[in-house]
Tab-separated table of C-alpha atoms in Angstrom:
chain	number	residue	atom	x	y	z
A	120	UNK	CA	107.577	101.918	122.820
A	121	UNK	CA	105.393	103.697	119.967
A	122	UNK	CA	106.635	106.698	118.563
A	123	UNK	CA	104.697	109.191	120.582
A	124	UNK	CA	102.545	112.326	119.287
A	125	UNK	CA	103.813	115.369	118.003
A	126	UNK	CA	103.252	118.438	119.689
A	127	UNK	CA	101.876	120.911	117.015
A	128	UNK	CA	102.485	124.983	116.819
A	129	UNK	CA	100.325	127.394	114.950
A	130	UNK	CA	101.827	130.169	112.732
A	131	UNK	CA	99.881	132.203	110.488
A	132	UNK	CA	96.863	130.259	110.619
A	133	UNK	CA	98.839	126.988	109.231
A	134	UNK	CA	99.425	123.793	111.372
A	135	UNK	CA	103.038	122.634	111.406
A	136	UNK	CA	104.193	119.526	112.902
A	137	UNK	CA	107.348	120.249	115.115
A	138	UNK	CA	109.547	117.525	116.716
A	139	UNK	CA	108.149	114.666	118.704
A	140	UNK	CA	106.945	115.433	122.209
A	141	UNK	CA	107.795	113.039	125.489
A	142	UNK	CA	106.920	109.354	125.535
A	143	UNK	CA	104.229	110.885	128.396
A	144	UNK	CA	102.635	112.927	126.130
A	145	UNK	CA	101.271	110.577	123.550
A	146	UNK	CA	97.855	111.484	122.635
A	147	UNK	CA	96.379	108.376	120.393
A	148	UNK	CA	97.326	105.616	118.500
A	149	UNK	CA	95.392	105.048	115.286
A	150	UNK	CA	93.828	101.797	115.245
A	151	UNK	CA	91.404	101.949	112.063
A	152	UNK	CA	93.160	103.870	109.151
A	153	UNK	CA	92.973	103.515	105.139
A	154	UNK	CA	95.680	104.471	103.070
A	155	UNK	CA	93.676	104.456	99.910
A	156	UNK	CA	90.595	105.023	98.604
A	157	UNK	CA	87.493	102.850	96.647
A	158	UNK	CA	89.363	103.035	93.594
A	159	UNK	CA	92.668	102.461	95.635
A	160	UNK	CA	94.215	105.806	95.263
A	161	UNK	CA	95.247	107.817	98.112
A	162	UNK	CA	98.357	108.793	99.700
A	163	UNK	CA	102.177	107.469	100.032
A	164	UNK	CA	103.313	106.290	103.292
A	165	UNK	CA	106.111	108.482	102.663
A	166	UNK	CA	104.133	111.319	102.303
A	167	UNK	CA	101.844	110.311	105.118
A	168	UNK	CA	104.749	110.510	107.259
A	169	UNK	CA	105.733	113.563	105.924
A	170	UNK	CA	103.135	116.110	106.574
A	171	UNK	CA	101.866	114.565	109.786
A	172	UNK	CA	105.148	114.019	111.492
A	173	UNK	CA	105.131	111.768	114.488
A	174	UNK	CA	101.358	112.692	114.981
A	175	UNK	CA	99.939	109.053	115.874
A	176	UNK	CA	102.113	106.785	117.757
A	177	UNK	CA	100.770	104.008	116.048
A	178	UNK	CA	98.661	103.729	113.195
A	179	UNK	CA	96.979	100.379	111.950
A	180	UNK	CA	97.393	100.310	108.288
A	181	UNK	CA	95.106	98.804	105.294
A	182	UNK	CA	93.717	99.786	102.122
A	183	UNK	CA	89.721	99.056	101.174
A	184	UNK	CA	89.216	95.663	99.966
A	185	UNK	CA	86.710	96.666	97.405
A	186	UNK	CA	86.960	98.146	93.842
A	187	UNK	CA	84.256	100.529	92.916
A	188	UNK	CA	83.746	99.637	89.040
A	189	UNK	CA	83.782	102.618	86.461
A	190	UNK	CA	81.036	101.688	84.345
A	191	UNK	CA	80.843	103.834	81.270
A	192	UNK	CA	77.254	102.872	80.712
A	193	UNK	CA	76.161	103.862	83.924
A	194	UNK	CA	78.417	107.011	84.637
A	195	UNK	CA	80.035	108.120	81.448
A	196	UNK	CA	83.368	110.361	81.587
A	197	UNK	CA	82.241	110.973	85.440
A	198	UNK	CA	84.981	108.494	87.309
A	199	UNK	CA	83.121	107.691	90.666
A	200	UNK	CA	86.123	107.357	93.687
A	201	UNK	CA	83.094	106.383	96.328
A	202	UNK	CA	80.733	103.767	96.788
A	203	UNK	CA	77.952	106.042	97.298
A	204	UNK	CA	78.720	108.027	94.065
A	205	UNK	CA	77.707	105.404	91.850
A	206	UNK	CA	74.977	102.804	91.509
A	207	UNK	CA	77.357	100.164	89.393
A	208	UNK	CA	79.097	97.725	91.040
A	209	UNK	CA	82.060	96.713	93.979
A	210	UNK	CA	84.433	93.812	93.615
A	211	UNK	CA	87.031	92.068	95.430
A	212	UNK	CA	90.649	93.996	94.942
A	213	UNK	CA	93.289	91.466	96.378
A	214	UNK	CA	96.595	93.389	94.962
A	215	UNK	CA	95.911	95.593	97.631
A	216	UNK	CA	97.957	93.894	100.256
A	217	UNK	CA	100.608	94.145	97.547
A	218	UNK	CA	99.893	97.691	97.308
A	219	UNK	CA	100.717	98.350	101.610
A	220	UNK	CA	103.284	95.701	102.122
A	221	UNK	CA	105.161	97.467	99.659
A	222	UNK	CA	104.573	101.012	100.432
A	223	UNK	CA	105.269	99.521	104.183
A	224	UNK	CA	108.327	98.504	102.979
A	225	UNK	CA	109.831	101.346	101.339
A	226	UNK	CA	109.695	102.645	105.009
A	227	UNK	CA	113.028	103.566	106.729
A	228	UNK	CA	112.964	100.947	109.736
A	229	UNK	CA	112.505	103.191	112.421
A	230	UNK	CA	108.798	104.701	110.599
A	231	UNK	CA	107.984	100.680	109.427
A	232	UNK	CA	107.908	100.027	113.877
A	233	UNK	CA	104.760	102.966	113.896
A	234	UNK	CA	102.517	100.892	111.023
A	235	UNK	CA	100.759	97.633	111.759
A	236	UNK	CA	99.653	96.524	108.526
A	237	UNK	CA	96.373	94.384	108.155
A	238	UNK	CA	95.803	92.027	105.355
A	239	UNK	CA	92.204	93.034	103.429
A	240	UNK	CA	92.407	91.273	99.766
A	241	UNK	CA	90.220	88.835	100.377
A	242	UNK	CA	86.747	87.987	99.870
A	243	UNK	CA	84.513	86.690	103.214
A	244	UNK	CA	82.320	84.250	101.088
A	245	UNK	CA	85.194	81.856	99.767
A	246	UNK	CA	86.150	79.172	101.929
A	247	UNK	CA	89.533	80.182	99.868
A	248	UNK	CA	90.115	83.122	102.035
A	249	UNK	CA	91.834	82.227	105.130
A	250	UNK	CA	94.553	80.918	101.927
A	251	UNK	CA	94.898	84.007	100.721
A	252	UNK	CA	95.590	85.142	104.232
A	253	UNK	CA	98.158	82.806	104.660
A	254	UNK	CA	99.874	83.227	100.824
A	255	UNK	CA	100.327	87.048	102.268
A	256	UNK	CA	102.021	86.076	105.146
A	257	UNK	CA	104.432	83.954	103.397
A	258	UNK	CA	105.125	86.305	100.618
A	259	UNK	CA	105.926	89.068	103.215
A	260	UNK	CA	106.912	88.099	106.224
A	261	UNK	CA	107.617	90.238	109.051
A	262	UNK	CA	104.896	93.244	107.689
A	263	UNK	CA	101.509	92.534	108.712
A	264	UNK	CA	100.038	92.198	112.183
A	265	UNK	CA	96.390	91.299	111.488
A	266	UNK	CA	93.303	91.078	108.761
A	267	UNK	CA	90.961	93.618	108.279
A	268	UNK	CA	88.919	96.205	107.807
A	269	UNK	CA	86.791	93.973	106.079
A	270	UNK	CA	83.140	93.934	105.670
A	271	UNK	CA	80.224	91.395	106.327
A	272	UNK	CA	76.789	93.402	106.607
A	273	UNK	CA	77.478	97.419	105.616
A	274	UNK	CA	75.002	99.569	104.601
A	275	UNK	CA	74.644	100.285	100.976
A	276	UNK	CA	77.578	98.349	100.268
A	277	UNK	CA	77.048	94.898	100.671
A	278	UNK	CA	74.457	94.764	98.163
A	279	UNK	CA	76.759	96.222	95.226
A	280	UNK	CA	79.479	93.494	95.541
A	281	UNK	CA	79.575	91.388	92.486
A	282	UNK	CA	79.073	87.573	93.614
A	283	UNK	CA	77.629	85.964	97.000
A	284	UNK	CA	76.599	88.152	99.704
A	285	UNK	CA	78.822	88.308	102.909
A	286	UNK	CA	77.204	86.828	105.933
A	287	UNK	CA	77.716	85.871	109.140
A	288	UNK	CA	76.364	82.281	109.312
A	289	UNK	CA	78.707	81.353	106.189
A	290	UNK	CA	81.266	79.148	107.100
A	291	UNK	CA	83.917	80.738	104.862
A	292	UNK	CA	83.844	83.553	108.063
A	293	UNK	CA	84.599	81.033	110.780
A	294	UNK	CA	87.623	79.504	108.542
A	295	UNK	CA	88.885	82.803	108.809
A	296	UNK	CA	88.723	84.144	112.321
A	297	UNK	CA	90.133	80.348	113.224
A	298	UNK	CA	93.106	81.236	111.196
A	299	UNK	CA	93.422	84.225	112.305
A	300	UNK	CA	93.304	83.032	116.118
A	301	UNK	CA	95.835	80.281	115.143
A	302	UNK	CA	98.519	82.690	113.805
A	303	UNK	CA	97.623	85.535	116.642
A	304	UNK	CA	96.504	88.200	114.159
A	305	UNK	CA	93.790	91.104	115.219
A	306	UNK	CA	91.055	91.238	113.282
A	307	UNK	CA	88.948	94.453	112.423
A	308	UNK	CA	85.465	93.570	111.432
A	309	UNK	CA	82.826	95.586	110.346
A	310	UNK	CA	79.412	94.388	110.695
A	311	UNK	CA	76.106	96.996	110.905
A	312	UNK	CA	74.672	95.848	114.345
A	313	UNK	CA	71.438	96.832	112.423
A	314	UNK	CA	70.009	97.449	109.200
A	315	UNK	CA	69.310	100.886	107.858
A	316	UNK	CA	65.606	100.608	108.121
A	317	UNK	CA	66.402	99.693	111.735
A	318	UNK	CA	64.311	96.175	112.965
A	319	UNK	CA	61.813	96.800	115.205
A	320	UNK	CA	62.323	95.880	118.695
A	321	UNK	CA	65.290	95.279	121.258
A	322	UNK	CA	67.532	93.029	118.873
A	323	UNK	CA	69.229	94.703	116.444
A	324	UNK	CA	69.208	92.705	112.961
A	325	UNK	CA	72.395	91.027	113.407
A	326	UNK	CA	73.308	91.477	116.795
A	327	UNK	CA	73.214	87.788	118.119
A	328	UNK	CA	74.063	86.383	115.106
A	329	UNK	CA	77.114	88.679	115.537
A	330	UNK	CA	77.764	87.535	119.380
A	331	UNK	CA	76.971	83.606	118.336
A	332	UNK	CA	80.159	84.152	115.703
A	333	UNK	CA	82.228	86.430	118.467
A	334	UNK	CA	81.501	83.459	120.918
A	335	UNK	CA	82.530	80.965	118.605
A	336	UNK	CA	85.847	81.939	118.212
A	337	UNK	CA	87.562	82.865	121.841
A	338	UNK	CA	91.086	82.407	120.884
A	339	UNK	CA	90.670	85.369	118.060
A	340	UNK	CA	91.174	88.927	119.008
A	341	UNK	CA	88.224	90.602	117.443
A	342	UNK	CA	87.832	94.536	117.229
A	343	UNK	CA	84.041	94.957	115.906
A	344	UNK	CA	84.728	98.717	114.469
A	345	UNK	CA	82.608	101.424	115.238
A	346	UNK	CA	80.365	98.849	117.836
A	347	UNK	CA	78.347	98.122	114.506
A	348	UNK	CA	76.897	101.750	113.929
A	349	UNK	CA	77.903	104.002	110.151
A	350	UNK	CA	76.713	106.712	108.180
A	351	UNK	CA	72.961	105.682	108.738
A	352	UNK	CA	72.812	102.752	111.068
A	353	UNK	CA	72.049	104.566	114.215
A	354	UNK	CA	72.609	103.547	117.553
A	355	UNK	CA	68.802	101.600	119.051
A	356	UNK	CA	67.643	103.217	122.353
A	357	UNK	CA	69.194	100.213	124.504
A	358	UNK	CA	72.518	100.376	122.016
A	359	UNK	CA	74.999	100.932	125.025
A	360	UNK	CA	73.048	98.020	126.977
A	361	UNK	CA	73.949	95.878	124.005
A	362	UNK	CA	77.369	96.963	124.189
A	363	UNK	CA	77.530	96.121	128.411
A	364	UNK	CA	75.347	92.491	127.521
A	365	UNK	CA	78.702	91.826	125.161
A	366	UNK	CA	80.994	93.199	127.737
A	367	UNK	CA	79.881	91.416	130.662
A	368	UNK	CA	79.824	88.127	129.276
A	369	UNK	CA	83.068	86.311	130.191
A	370	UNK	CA	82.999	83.906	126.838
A	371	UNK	CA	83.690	87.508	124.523
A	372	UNK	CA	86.365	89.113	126.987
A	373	UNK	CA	88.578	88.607	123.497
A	374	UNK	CA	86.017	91.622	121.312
A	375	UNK	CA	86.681	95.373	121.338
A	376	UNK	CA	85.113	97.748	119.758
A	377	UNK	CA	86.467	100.876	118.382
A	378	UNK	CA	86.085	104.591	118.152
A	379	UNK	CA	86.230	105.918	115.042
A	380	UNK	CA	84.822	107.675	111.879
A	381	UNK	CA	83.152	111.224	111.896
A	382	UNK	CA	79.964	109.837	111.044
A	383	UNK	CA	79.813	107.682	114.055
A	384	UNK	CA	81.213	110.097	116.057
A	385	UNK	CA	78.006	112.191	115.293
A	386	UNK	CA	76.064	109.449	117.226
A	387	UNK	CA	78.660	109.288	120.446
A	388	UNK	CA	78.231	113.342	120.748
A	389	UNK	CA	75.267	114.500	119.707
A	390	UNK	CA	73.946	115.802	122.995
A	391	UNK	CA	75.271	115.871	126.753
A	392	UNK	CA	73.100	113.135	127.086
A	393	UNK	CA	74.769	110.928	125.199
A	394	UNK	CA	78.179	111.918	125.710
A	395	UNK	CA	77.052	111.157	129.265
A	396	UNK	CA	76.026	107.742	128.966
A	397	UNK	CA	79.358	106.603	126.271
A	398	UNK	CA	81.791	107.984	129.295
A	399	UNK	CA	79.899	106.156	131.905
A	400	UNK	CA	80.557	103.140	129.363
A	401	UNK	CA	84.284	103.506	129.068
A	402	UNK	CA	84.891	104.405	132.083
A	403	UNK	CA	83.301	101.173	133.310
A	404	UNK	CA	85.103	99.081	130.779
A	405	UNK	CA	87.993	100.457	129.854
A	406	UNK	CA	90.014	97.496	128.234
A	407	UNK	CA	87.048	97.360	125.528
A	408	UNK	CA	87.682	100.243	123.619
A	409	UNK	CA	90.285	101.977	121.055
A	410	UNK	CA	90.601	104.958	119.359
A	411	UNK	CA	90.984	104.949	115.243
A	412	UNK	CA	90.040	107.781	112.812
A	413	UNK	CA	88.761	105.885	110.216
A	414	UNK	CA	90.776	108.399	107.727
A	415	UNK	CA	90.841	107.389	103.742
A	416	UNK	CA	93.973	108.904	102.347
A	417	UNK	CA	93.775	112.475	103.971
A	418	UNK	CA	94.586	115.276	102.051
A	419	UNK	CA	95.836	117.436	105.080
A	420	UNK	CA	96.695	116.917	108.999
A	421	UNK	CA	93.460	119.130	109.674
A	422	UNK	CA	91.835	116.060	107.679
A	423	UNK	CA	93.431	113.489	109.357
A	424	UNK	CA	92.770	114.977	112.885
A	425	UNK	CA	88.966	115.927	112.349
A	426	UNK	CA	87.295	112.925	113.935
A	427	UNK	CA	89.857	112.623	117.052
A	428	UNK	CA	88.579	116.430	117.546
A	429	UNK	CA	85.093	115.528	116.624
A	430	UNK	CA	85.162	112.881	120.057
A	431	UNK	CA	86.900	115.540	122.307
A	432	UNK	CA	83.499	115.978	124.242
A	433	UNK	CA	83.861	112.053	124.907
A	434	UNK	CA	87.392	112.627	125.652
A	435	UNK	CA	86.692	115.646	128.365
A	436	UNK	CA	84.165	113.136	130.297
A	437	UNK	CA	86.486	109.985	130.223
A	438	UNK	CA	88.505	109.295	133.688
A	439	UNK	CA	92.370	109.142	133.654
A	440	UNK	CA	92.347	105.200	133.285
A	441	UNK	CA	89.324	105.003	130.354
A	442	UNK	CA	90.955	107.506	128.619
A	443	UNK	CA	94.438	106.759	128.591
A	444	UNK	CA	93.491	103.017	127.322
A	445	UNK	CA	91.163	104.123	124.876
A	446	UNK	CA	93.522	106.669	123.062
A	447	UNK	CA	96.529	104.611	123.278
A	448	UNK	CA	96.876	101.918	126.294
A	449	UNK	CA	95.136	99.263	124.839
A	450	UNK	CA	96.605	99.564	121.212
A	451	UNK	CA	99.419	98.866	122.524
A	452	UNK	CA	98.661	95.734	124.723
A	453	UNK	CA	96.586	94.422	121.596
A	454	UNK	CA	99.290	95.041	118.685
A	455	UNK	CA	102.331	94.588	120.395
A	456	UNK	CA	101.096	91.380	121.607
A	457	UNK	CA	100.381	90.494	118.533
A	458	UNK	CA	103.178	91.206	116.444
A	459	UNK	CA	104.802	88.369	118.925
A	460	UNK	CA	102.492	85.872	118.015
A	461	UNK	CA	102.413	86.719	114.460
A	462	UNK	CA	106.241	86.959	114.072
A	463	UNK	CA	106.738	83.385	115.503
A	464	UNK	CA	104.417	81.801	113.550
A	465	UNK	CA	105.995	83.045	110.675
A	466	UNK	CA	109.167	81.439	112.322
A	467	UNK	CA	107.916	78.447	112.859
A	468	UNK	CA	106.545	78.464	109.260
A	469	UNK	CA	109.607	79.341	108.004
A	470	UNK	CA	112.359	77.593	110.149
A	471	UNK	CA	114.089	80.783	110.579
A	472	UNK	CA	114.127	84.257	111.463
A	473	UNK	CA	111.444	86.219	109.160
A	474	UNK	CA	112.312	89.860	110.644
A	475	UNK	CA	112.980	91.215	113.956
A	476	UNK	CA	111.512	89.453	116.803
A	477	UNK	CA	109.367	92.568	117.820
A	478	UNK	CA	109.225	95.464	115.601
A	479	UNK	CA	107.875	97.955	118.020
C-alpha cells in the first residue's frame, strides 16, 4: 500500500499539509518527477518530504541526466540553470544516480517505500550504457526500480549534447531496453513524436521508428512520457488516432504513456474540444495511462501541484475506472510489480538478500 494523499487545509491564504487522509482517498501517484535541476541543484528529499507531507502516494524519482555547461565565453558571470537559457553546450552527468541513491537513502524507511528511484547517468549512444545500468544496481542494491527519464529526440536539446546524437535506430538503445526487460525495470522514455517544425503529413517524424523500437522489445515495460508532445511539439490533427493505432495493437500492450508537464498539459486542455476527445481516450483505455507532474525541484507545494490542477478539466471528464488508474491504479500495478522483479534479480545477482523483498 502507497502512502496515500494528504488532505490539505487553508488558513490565511497559506496551504498547510495536515495528516494523511484514508487509504480511499488517495488522489495521484507521481510517476515522472525530478529532484534536481540542469545544473543538478534542486531540493533534498528530506525537505521534499517536509513541506509536501504525504501529498503523492508515490513519486518516481530521478534527477536530469544532462549538465548544462557554464561557458564563460558564451555567458559571462550569468550562470544559466536551463537548457533554454543558454546556447553552449549539454553533457552526460552520470554522478547523478549517486546524487538520488544517496539522498534516497538518507530516507527513514517508512518515506524510502513512497520513492521509486530511476537510474538516468547514462548516455543512449554508448553501447556502454546498459553497463552503467547494471554497475548502479550493484553498487546500490535494493534503491532503484527502473531507468529513466532519459532522452532520444527532444526539442532544442538533443542538438546541444556534446558527442553523437541520440537516435532511435542506434543499437546502443536496444542494448538497453533488453536489459532493462531482463532485470524487470520501467523505463521512462522521452522521444518528440515529431519535430518542432512538425513533418508534413499523417506520420509524425519519428513515430514508427518509435513503434518499430516499442515492438522490438515486448518483455520491457516502456512509459513513452508525455505520448511524445513538449514545450513546442504539438499534438498533429490525428495525434489521439496515433495514440489508439499504438494502443490497439496487441504486440505494444507493454507501452504507456504518461500525463504530465504544464506545457503538455496546455495541449490536453486547451478547449472542450479537446478535453473531449483525451477523456474519450482514457476512458477507452484505461490501463495506458499515468499521471506524473513532471516537477524539477519545486520551490513550494503550490509549485509542485500546478500541473495536476492544470489537467483537472481532463480529470472532471474521466469515468470512475479511467480515472482512478490514471491518477494512481496503474502506478501501482506497474512499480510494485516491478520492484519484485528488480529486487530478485538483484538476489540472484547477489546470492543473497539485497533489501526487503518488497519495499512498498
Amino acid at each position: 500500500m502507497r502512502a496515500p494523499f494528504t488532505a490539505v487545509a487553508i488558513l490565511a491564504g497559506c496551504t498547510l499539509w495536515v495528516s494523511p487522509a484514508p487509504a480511499e482517498e488517495v488522489e495521484f501517484h507521481d510517476a515522472h518527477f525530478h529532484i534536481a535541476n540542469y545544473v543538478q541543484r534542486g531540493i533534498g528529499l528530506g525537505e521534499f518530504v517536509l513541506y509536501v507531507g504525504y501529498g503523492p502516494g508515490g513519486v518516481a524519482l530521478f534527477g536530469i541526466p544532462l549538465q548544462q555547461k557554464w561557458d564563460y565565453f558564451e555567458s559571462g558571470e550569468r550562470a544559466p540553470d536551463y537548457y533554454l537559457l543558454s546556447d553552449s553546450a549539454l553533457y552526460y552527468y552520470s554522478f547523478v544516480d549517486a546524487m538520488v541513491a544517496e539522498a534516497y537513502r538518507g530516507l527513514s524507511p517508512r518515506d524510502q517505500r513512497r520513492f521509486d528511484p530511476m537510474i538516468t547517468g547514462f548516455n543512449p549512444t554508448d553501447m556502454y550504457a546498459a553497463d552503467h545500468i547494471r554497475r548502479v544496481l550493484t553498487l546500490y542494491p535494493g534503491v532503484f526500480s527502473g531507468i529513466g527519464e532519459f532522452s532520444v529526440h527532444k526539442e532544442f536539446v538533443s542538438s546541444k549534447v556534446l558527442g553523437h546524437t541520440a537516435g532511435l535506430r542506434n543499437p546502443a538503445l536496444g542494448r538497453i531496453l533488453e536489459f532493462a526487460g531482463e532485470v524487470g525495470l520501467v523505463v521512462i522514455l522521452h522521444c518528440d513524436i515529431n519535430t518542432v517544425r512538425p513533418v508534413k503529413g499523417d506520420r509524425p517524424a519519428h513515430f514508427d521508428a518509435l513503434k518499430e523500437i516499442f515492438r522490438a522489445h515486448p518483455q520491457t515495460t516502456i512509459i513513452w512520457a508525455h505520448s511524445g508532445l513538449g514545450r513546442f511539439v504539438g499534438p498533429t490533427p490525428n495525434h489521439l488516432g496515433l495514440l489508439e493505432e499504438l494502443f490497439r495493437d496487441p504486440a505494444l500492450s507493454h507501452v504507456h504513456c504518461d500525463l504530465s508537464w504544464d506545457e503538455v498539459a496546455k495541449w490536453v486542455v486547451e478547449s472542450p474540444r479537446s478535453v473531449r476527445a483525451w477523456a474519450e481516450l482514457l476512458n477507452a483505455y484505461p490501463e495506458r495511462f499515468l499521471f506524473g507532474t513532471d516537477s524539477v525541484a519545486p520551490a513550494s507545494p503550490d509549485a509542485y501541484l500546478k500541473t495536476y490542477r492544470d489537467y483537472q478539466p481532463l480529470w472532471d471528464r474521466l469515468d470512475e475506472t479511467a480515472s482512478r488508474k490514471t491518477r494512481y491504479g496503474n502506478y501501482e500495478r506497474i512499480f510494485d510489480a516491478a520492484n519484485r522483479k528488480v529486487r530478485e534479480w538483484e538476489r540472484r545477482q547477489n546470492g543473497a538478500s539485497s533489501g526487503p523483498a518488497s519495499r512498498k
